[in-house]
């Protein structure tokens, strides 16, 4: 195996199964990441208080403090991307995770290569430069401040997870166009889901919930995908 080149990035792998941690470490180190490990949620919270990481890969089902609770505690002090691992793929778990603001959700058993591809995408997108300018678009009571990455519903700030915000802004920037599932997944997530598009459906559901009275701006095109359908209005710039 060729020697890897260091990326200068650090990953914390949290799982109560040592073999899972070892597997992820092997592939992550091959791609140049420095890897730290934690065997449960409590250890993960403690380590994150003392050290800086570029991403946390976190199992959900662990003894003591579960992954969701650990993520919630870590996010109180650190704005670090989190990729969740789970042996369950139920919509409830995905919804709960994305509501917490996690960046991705991978169901076990997983492909280590796919996992690292998702890690690479998350880290590269976190490091992307912010959008230039002072653009703010208004659609009735829905307002989007692009440079600040803020959304307002009837003047009240809406709490959107990073990926739900990315999905909304992609739909808005392509308003009026019928966007296929493949287009949305490729341009918002940046990789293929290998046939699993439930993550897109989950995020659309969360987006509609966040938009409240303006949920109908997200139109379902059966057999195709989705479209943002609303007229731009004049608002404060």
CSV table of C-alpha atoms in Angstrom, one decimal:
chain,number,residue,atom,x,y,z
A,1,UNK,CA,0.0,0.0,0.0
A,2,UNK,CA,1.4,3.4,-1.0
A,3,UNK,CA,2.3,5.8,1.8
A,4,UNK,CA,-0.5,8.4,2.4
A,5,UNK,CA,0.0,12.2,2.4
A,6,UNK,CA,-1.2,14.0,5.4
A,7,UNK,CA,-4.2,16.3,5.0
A,8,UNK,CA,-3.6,18.0,8.3
A,9,UNK,CA,-7.2,17.1,9.2
A,10,UNK,CA,-8.3,15.3,12.3
A,11,UNK,CA,-11.2,12.8,12.7
A,12,UNK,CA,-12.7,11.5,16.0
A,13,UNK,CA,-14.3,8.0,15.5
A,14,UNK,CA,-16.8,7.1,18.2
A,15,UNK,CA,-18.1,3.6,18.3
A,16,UNK,CA,-18.4,0.9,21.1
A,17,UNK,CA,-17.2,-1.8,18.6
A,18,UNK,CA,-13.4,-1.8,18.4
A,19,UNK,CA,-13.5,-3.5,15.0
A,20,UNK,CA,-15.6,-0.7,13.5
A,21,UNK,CA,-13.2,1.9,14.9
A,22,UNK,CA,-10.2,0.0,13.5
A,23,UNK,CA,-11.8,-0.3,10.1
A,24,UNK,CA,-12.5,3.4,9.8
A,25,UNK,CA,-9.1,4.3,11.2
A,26,UNK,CA,-7.4,2.1,8.5
A,27,UNK,CA,-9.2,3.9,5.6
A,28,UNK,CA,-9.0,7.3,7.1
A,29,UNK,CA,-5.3,7.1,7.8
A,30,UNK,CA,-4.7,5.8,4.3
A,31,UNK,CA,-6.3,9.1,3.0
A,32,UNK,CA,-4.1,11.2,5.2
A,33,UNK,CA,-6.3,11.9,8.2
A,34,UNK,CA,-5.1,11.8,11.8
A,35,UNK,CA,-7.5,9.7,13.8
A,36,UNK,CA,-8.5,9.7,17.5
A,37,UNK,CA,-11.0,7.1,19.0
A,38,UNK,CA,-13.7,7.0,21.7
A,39,UNK,CA,-15.6,4.0,22.8
A,40,UNK,CA,-18.7,5.7,24.0
A,41,UNK,CA,-20.5,9.0,24.0
A,42,UNK,CA,-19.2,10.2,27.4
A,43,UNK,CA,-15.6,9.8,26.2
A,44,UNK,CA,-16.4,11.6,23.0
A,45,UNK,CA,-17.8,14.6,24.8
A,46,UNK,CA,-14.8,14.8,27.0
A,47,UNK,CA,-12.3,14.5,24.2
A,48,UNK,CA,-14.0,17.2,22.2
A,49,UNK,CA,-13.8,19.6,25.1
A,50,UNK,CA,-10.1,19.2,25.1
A,51,UNK,CA,-9.2,18.8,21.4
A,52,UNK,CA,-10.2,20.2,18.0
A,53,UNK,CA,-11.5,17.9,15.2
A,54,UNK,CA,-12.5,18.6,11.6
A,55,UNK,CA,-15.2,15.9,11.8
A,56,UNK,CA,-16.7,13.4,14.2
A,57,UNK,CA,-18.0,10.0,13.0
A,58,UNK,CA,-20.4,8.9,15.7
A,59,UNK,CA,-22.4,5.7,16.2
A,60,UNK,CA,-25.9,6.1,17.6
A,61,UNK,CA,-26.5,3.0,19.7
A,62,UNK,CA,-23.8,3.0,22.5
A,63,UNK,CA,-24.0,2.2,26.2
A,64,UNK,CA,-24.2,5.1,28.6
A,65,UNK,CA,-24.6,8.2,26.5
A,66,UNK,CA,-26.0,7.5,23.0
A,67,UNK,CA,-24.8,9.2,19.8
A,68,UNK,CA,-27.7,11.7,19.6
A,69,UNK,CA,-27.1,12.9,23.2
A,70,UNK,CA,-23.4,13.1,22.7
A,71,UNK,CA,-23.8,15.1,19.5
A,72,UNK,CA,-26.1,17.5,21.4
A,73,UNK,CA,-23.5,18.0,24.2
A,74,UNK,CA,-20.6,18.4,21.7
A,75,UNK,CA,-22.5,21.1,19.7
A,76,UNK,CA,-22.9,23.2,22.9
A,77,UNK,CA,-19.2,24.1,22.7
A,78,UNK,CA,-18.0,23.0,19.3
A,79,UNK,CA,-19.2,23.7,15.8
A,80,UNK,CA,-17.8,20.5,14.3
A,81,UNK,CA,-19.4,18.4,11.5
A,82,UNK,CA,-20.9,15.1,12.6
A,83,UNK,CA,-21.5,12.1,10.5
A,84,UNK,CA,-23.8,9.5,12.2
A,85,UNK,CA,-23.5,5.8,12.0
A,86,UNK,CA,-26.5,3.5,12.7
A,87,UNK,CA,-27.5,-0.1,12.3
A,88,UNK,CA,-31.1,1.2,11.8
A,89,UNK,CA,-32.3,3.2,8.8
A,90,UNK,CA,-35.7,4.2,10.1
A,91,UNK,CA,-37.0,7.6,9.0
A,92,UNK,CA,-37.4,8.7,12.7
A,93,UNK,CA,-33.7,8.3,13.4
A,94,UNK,CA,-32.8,10.2,10.2
A,95,UNK,CA,-35.2,13.0,11.0
A,96,UNK,CA,-34.0,13.2,14.6
A,97,UNK,CA,-30.4,13.3,13.5
A,98,UNK,CA,-30.9,16.0,10.9
A,99,UNK,CA,-33.0,18.1,13.3
A,100,UNK,CA,-29.9,18.1,15.6
A,101,UNK,CA,-27.9,19.5,12.6
A,102,UNK,CA,-25.8,16.4,11.8
A,103,UNK,CA,-24.2,16.6,8.4
A,104,UNK,CA,-24.8,13.0,7.2
A,105,UNK,CA,-26.2,9.7,8.2
A,106,UNK,CA,-24.8,6.3,7.1
A,107,UNK,CA,-26.5,3.0,7.8
A,108,UNK,CA,-24.5,-0.1,8.8
A,109,UNK,CA,-23.1,-2.2,7.2
A,110,UNK,CA,-21.4,0.5,5.1
A,111,UNK,CA,-18.7,0.7,2.5
A,112,UNK,CA,-15.6,2.2,4.0
A,113,UNK,CA,-14.7,3.9,0.7
A,114,UNK,CA,-18.2,5.5,0.5
A,115,UNK,CA,-17.9,6.6,4.1
A,116,UNK,CA,-14.6,8.3,3.4
A,117,UNK,CA,-16.0,9.9,0.2
A,118,UNK,CA,-18.8,11.4,2.4
A,119,UNK,CA,-16.2,12.6,5.0
A,120,UNK,CA,-14.2,14.3,2.2
A,121,UNK,CA,-17.2,16.1,0.9
A,122,UNK,CA,-18.3,17.3,4.3
A,123,UNK,CA,-14.9,18.7,5.2
A,124,UNK,CA,-14.4,20.3,1.7
A,125,UNK,CA,-17.8,22.0,1.9
A,126,UNK,CA,-17.2,23.2,5.4
A,127,UNK,CA,-14.0,24.9,4.2
A,128,UNK,CA,-15.6,26.5,1.2
A,129,UNK,CA,-15.6,30.3,1.0
A,130,UNK,CA,-18.8,32.1,1.9
A,131,UNK,CA,-21.0,33.4,-0.9
A,132,UNK,CA,-20.0,37.0,-2.0
A,133,UNK,CA,-22.1,40.1,-2.0
A,134,UNK,CA,-25.1,41.2,0.1
A,135,UNK,CA,-27.8,39.3,-1.6
A,136,UNK,CA,-31.2,38.9,0.1
A,137,UNK,CA,-34.2,37.5,-1.6
A,138,UNK,CA,-37.8,37.8,-0.5
A,139,UNK,CA,-40.8,35.7,-1.4
A,140,UNK,CA,-43.6,37.2,0.5
A,141,UNK,CA,-43.0,36.5,4.1
A,142,UNK,CA,-40.0,34.2,3.3
A,143,UNK,CA,-36.7,36.0,3.3
A,144,UNK,CA,-33.2,34.5,2.6
A,145,UNK,CA,-30.0,36.3,3.6
A,146,UNK,CA,-27.4,34.5,1.6
A,147,UNK,CA,-24.1,35.9,3.0
A,148,UNK,CA,-25.3,35.4,6.6
A,149,UNK,CA,-26.9,32.0,5.8
A,150,UNK,CA,-30.1,33.1,7.6
A,151,UNK,CA,-33.8,32.4,6.8
A,152,UNK,CA,-36.7,34.4,8.1
A,153,UNK,CA,-40.3,33.4,8.2
A,154,UNK,CA,-42.6,36.5,8.6
A,155,UNK,CA,-39.7,38.3,10.2
A,156,UNK,CA,-38.8,35.5,12.6
A,157,UNK,CA,-35.5,33.7,12.2
A,158,UNK,CA,-36.0,30.1,11.2
A,159,UNK,CA,-33.6,27.4,12.6
A,160,UNK,CA,-32.4,25.3,9.7
A,161,UNK,CA,-29.7,22.7,9.8
A,162,UNK,CA,-26.8,23.4,7.4
A,163,UNK,CA,-27.9,20.8,4.9
A,164,UNK,CA,-31.5,21.9,4.9
A,165,UNK,CA,-30.4,25.4,4.3
A,166,UNK,CA,-28.2,24.2,1.4
A,167,UNK,CA,-31.2,22.4,-0.1
A,168,UNK,CA,-33.4,25.5,0.2
A,169,UNK,CA,-30.9,27.8,-1.4
A,170,UNK,CA,-30.2,25.4,-4.3
A,171,UNK,CA,-33.9,25.2,-5.0
A,172,UNK,CA,-34.3,29.0,-4.7
A,173,UNK,CA,-31.4,29.7,-7.0
A,174,UNK,CA,-33.0,27.4,-9.6
A,175,UNK,CA,-36.6,28.5,-8.9
A,176,UNK,CA,-39.1,27.6,-11.5
A,177,UNK,CA,-37.1,24.7,-12.8
A,178,UNK,CA,-38.0,21.0,-12.4
A,179,UNK,CA,-35.1,19.6,-10.5
A,180,UNK,CA,-34.6,15.8,-10.6
A,181,UNK,CA,-33.7,13.8,-7.5
A,182,UNK,CA,-30.3,13.1,-9.1
A,183,UNK,CA,-29.6,16.8,-9.7
A,184,UNK,CA,-30.5,17.7,-6.1
A,185,UNK,CA,-28.4,14.9,-4.6
A,186,UNK,CA,-25.4,15.6,-6.8
A,187,UNK,CA,-25.4,19.4,-6.3
A,188,UNK,CA,-26.4,19.6,-2.6
A,189,UNK,CA,-24.6,16.5,-1.2
A,190,UNK,CA,-21.9,16.2,-3.9
A,191,UNK,CA,-22.0,12.4,-4.3
A,192,UNK,CA,-24.2,9.5,-5.2
A,193,UNK,CA,-26.3,7.8,-2.6
A,194,UNK,CA,-26.0,4.4,-4.5
A,195,UNK,CA,-29.8,4.2,-4.9
A,196,UNK,CA,-30.7,5.3,-1.4
A,197,UNK,CA,-32.6,8.7,-1.8
A,198,UNK,CA,-34.4,8.6,1.5
A,199,UNK,CA,-32.0,11.3,2.8
A,200,UNK,CA,-33.3,13.7,0.2
A,201,UNK,CA,-37.0,12.9,1.1
A,202,UNK,CA,-36.2,13.4,4.8
A,203,UNK,CA,-34.6,16.8,4.1
A,204,UNK,CA,-37.5,17.9,2.0
A,205,UNK,CA,-39.8,17.0,4.8
A,206,UNK,CA,-37.7,19.0,7.3
A,207,UNK,CA,-37.5,21.9,4.9
A,208,UNK,CA,-41.3,22.1,4.5
A,209,UNK,CA,-41.7,22.0,8.3
A,210,UNK,CA,-39.2,24.8,8.6
A,211,UNK,CA,-41.0,27.0,6.0
A,212,UNK,CA,-44.4,26.7,7.9
A,213,UNK,CA,-47.0,28.7,6.0
A,214,UNK,CA,-44.7,28.8,2.9
A,215,UNK,CA,-44.2,25.0,2.7
A,216,UNK,CA,-46.2,24.9,-0.6
A,217,UNK,CA,-43.4,26.8,-2.2
A,218,UNK,CA,-41.7,23.4,-2.4
A,219,UNK,CA,-43.6,21.6,-5.2
A,220,UNK,CA,-43.4,17.8,-5.7
A,221,UNK,CA,-43.1,16.8,-9.3
A,222,UNK,CA,-44.2,13.1,-9.3
A,223,UNK,CA,-41.7,10.8,-10.9
A,224,UNK,CA,-39.2,13.6,-11.3
A,225,UNK,CA,-38.2,15.6,-8.2
A,226,UNK,CA,-39.0,19.0,-6.8
A,227,UNK,CA,-39.4,22.7,-7.8
A,228,UNK,CA,-39.3,25.9,-5.9
A,229,UNK,CA,-42.4,27.9,-7.1
A,230,UNK,CA,-42.8,31.5,-5.8
A,231,UNK,CA,-42.7,35.0,-7.1
A,232,UNK,CA,-39.9,37.3,-5.8
A,233,UNK,CA,-41.1,40.3,-4.0
A,234,UNK,CA,-39.6,43.6,-2.9
A,235,UNK,CA,-38.1,43.7,0.6
A,236,UNK,CA,-35.5,45.3,2.7
A,237,UNK,CA,-32.0,44.8,1.4
